[in-house]
Amino acid sequence: MDNRSHVRPATAADVDAVEAVTDAAYRPYVARIGVRPAPMDADYATDIAAGRVFVTGDPVVGVLVLVAEPDHLVLESIAVHPDAHRQGVGRRLLAFAELHARALGLPEIRLYTNAQMWENQEIYPRYGYEATERRQDGAYDRIHYRKRIPEATPDER
């Protein structure tokens, strides 16, 4: 597999790259939503140590933070460096999240996006996510989504 398209668990050596990609991906939204998006202030060293962060690219151009709950997978953050837009990086990360949920035996993925990040409200439904609610979480006006993950077919097992 092409190293640029492989999604792998992040390591401690990736912390700076994860922070840089996340900052580049979310920075354009600061002025629009009036606050720093939560992923910009996450503790990635801790998340990486806990096995929640996955990356793609060499150098890293995509970051995915996944948190397994007992009955679903939370897609906590997805970030693609602006220089890598329109190259399939986001699609690859979303596909990986589905594979990860399936491997963990979790029947759905949940995520949220800020209501002012209207681009995401167009993207997620294209990949099978349905909006479930809009809720104010502190300073954040968020739209919550979910995607049910079908069980693997015999060919996929």
PDB file of C-alpha atoms in Angstrom, residues 50-123:
ATOM      1  CA  ALA A  50      -4.138   6.215  24.827  1.00  0.00           C
ATOM      2  CA  GLY A  51      -4.256   4.923  21.235  1.00  0.00           C
ATOM      3  CA  ARG A  52      -7.023   7.301  20.131  1.00  0.00           C
ATOM      4  CA  VAL A  53      -5.174   9.141  17.343  1.00  0.00           C
ATOM      5  CA  PHE A  54      -4.606   7.909  13.793  1.00  0.00           C
ATOM      6  CA  VAL A  55      -2.731   9.664  11.017  1.00  0.00           C
ATOM      7  CA  THR A  56      -2.190   9.415   7.302  1.00  0.00           C
ATOM      8  CA  GLY A  57       0.464  10.807   5.003  1.00  0.00           C
ATOM      9  CA  ASP A  58       4.214  11.127   5.033  1.00  0.00           C
ATOM     10  CA  PRO A  59       4.479  13.875   6.099  1.00  0.00           C
ATOM     11  CA  VAL A  60       1.237  13.707   8.073  1.00  0.00           C
ATOM     12  CA  VAL A  61      -1.636  15.448   6.274  1.00  0.00           C
ATOM     13  CA  GLY A  62      -4.633  13.861   8.009  1.00  0.00           C
ATOM     14  CA  VAL A  63      -5.548  13.252  11.645  1.00  0.00           C
ATOM     15  CA  LEU A  64      -8.382  11.248  13.151  1.00  0.00           C
ATOM     16  CA  VAL A  65      -9.260  11.007  16.846  1.00  0.00           C
ATOM     17  CA  LEU A  66     -11.508   8.069  17.757  1.00  0.00           C
ATOM     18  CA  VAL A  67     -12.875   7.233  21.199  1.00  0.00           C
ATOM     19  CA  ALA A  68     -14.523   3.860  21.788  1.00  0.00           C
ATOM     20  CA  GLU A  69     -17.575   3.944  24.042  1.00  0.00           C
ATOM     21  CA  PRO A  70     -19.430   0.784  25.100  1.00  0.00           C
ATOM     22  CA  ASP A  71     -22.085   1.075  22.373  1.00  0.00           C
ATOM     23  CA  HIS A  72     -20.596   3.402  19.738  1.00  0.00           C
ATOM     24  CA  LEU A  73     -17.427   4.981  18.395  1.00  0.00           C
ATOM     25  CA  VAL A  74     -17.000   8.731  18.815  1.00  0.00           C
ATOM     26  CA  LEU A  75     -15.267  10.461  15.944  1.00  0.00           C
ATOM     27  CA  GLU A  76     -13.918  13.223  18.148  1.00  0.00           C
ATOM     28  CA  SER A  77     -11.935  15.044  15.486  1.00  0.00           C
ATOM     29  CA  ILE A  78     -11.006  14.756  11.850  1.00  0.00           C
ATOM     30  CA  ALA A  79      -8.508  17.185  10.368  1.00  0.00           C
ATOM     31  CA  VAL A  80      -7.040  17.452   6.892  1.00  0.00           C
ATOM     32  CA  HIS A  81      -4.282  19.928   6.168  1.00  0.00           C
ATOM     33  CA  PRO A  82      -5.564  22.557   3.702  1.00  0.00           C
ATOM     34  CA  ASP A  83      -2.702  21.707   1.307  1.00  0.00           C
ATOM     35  CA  ALA A  84      -4.146  18.171   1.042  1.00  0.00           C
ATOM     36  CA  HIS A  85      -7.773  19.112   0.378  1.00  0.00           C
ATOM     37  CA  ARG A  86      -9.518  17.375  -2.518  1.00  0.00           C
ATOM     38  CA  GLN A  87      -7.078  14.448  -2.491  1.00  0.00           C
ATOM     39  CA  GLY A  88      -9.317  11.895  -0.778  1.00  0.00           C
ATOM     40  CA  VAL A  89      -7.691  12.224   2.643  1.00  0.00           C
ATOM     41  CA  GLY A  90     -10.944  12.918   4.490  1.00  0.00           C
ATOM     42  CA  ARG A  91     -12.730  10.096   2.657  1.00  0.00           C
ATOM     43  CA  ARG A  92      -9.895   7.710   3.590  1.00  0.00           C
ATOM     44  CA  LEU A  93     -10.089   8.752   7.252  1.00  0.00           C
ATOM     45  CA  LEU A  94     -13.880   8.329   7.365  1.00  0.00           C
ATOM     46  CA  ALA A  95     -13.567   4.871   5.767  1.00  0.00           C
ATOM     47  CA  PHE A  96     -10.942   3.959   8.374  1.00  0.00           C
ATOM     48  CA  ALA A  97     -13.285   5.082  11.182  1.00  0.00           C
ATOM     49  CA  GLU A  98     -15.928   2.687   9.852  1.00  0.00           C
ATOM     50  CA  LEU A  99     -13.448  -0.189   9.675  1.00  0.00           C
ATOM     51  CA  HIS A 100     -12.291   0.605  13.211  1.00  0.00           C
ATOM     52  CA  ALA A 101     -15.868   0.657  14.547  1.00  0.00           C
ATOM     53  CA  ARG A 102     -16.578  -2.653  12.831  1.00  0.00           C
ATOM     54  CA  ALA A 103     -13.356  -4.207  14.191  1.00  0.00           C
ATOM     55  CA  LEU A 104     -14.417  -3.165  17.699  1.00  0.00           C
ATOM     56  CA  GLY A 105     -17.906  -4.570  17.152  1.00  0.00           C
ATOM     57  CA  LEU A 106     -19.517  -1.154  17.568  1.00  0.00           C
ATOM     58  CA  PRO A 107     -22.755  -0.583  15.657  1.00  0.00           C
ATOM     59  CA  GLU A 108     -22.455   3.152  15.039  1.00  0.00           C
ATOM     60  CA  ILE A 109     -20.224   6.176  14.840  1.00  0.00           C
ATOM     61  CA  ARG A 110     -21.220   9.466  16.429  1.00  0.00           C
ATOM     62  CA  LEU A 111     -19.723  12.868  15.828  1.00  0.00           C
ATOM     63  CA  TYR A 112     -20.601  16.525  16.061  1.00  0.00           C
ATOM     64  CA  THR A 113     -19.646  19.631  14.183  1.00  0.00           C
ATOM     65  CA  ASN A 114     -20.100  23.291  14.927  1.00  0.00           C
ATOM     66  CA  ALA A 115     -23.242  24.710  13.332  1.00  0.00           C
ATOM     67  CA  GLN A 116     -21.078  27.421  11.742  1.00  0.00           C
ATOM     68  CA  MET A 117     -18.952  24.816   9.952  1.00  0.00           C
ATOM     69  CA  TRP A 118     -21.540  24.493   7.209  1.00  0.00           C
ATOM     70  CA  GLU A 119     -19.146  22.675   4.895  1.00  0.00           C
ATOM     71  CA  ASN A 120     -19.296  19.693   7.240  1.00  0.00           C
ATOM     72  CA  GLN A 121     -23.100  19.729   7.159  1.00  0.00           C
ATOM     73  CA  GLU A 122     -22.812  19.031   3.434  1.00  0.00           C
ATOM     74  CA  ILE A 123     -20.026  16.446   3.719  1.00  0.00           C
TER      75      ILE A 123
END
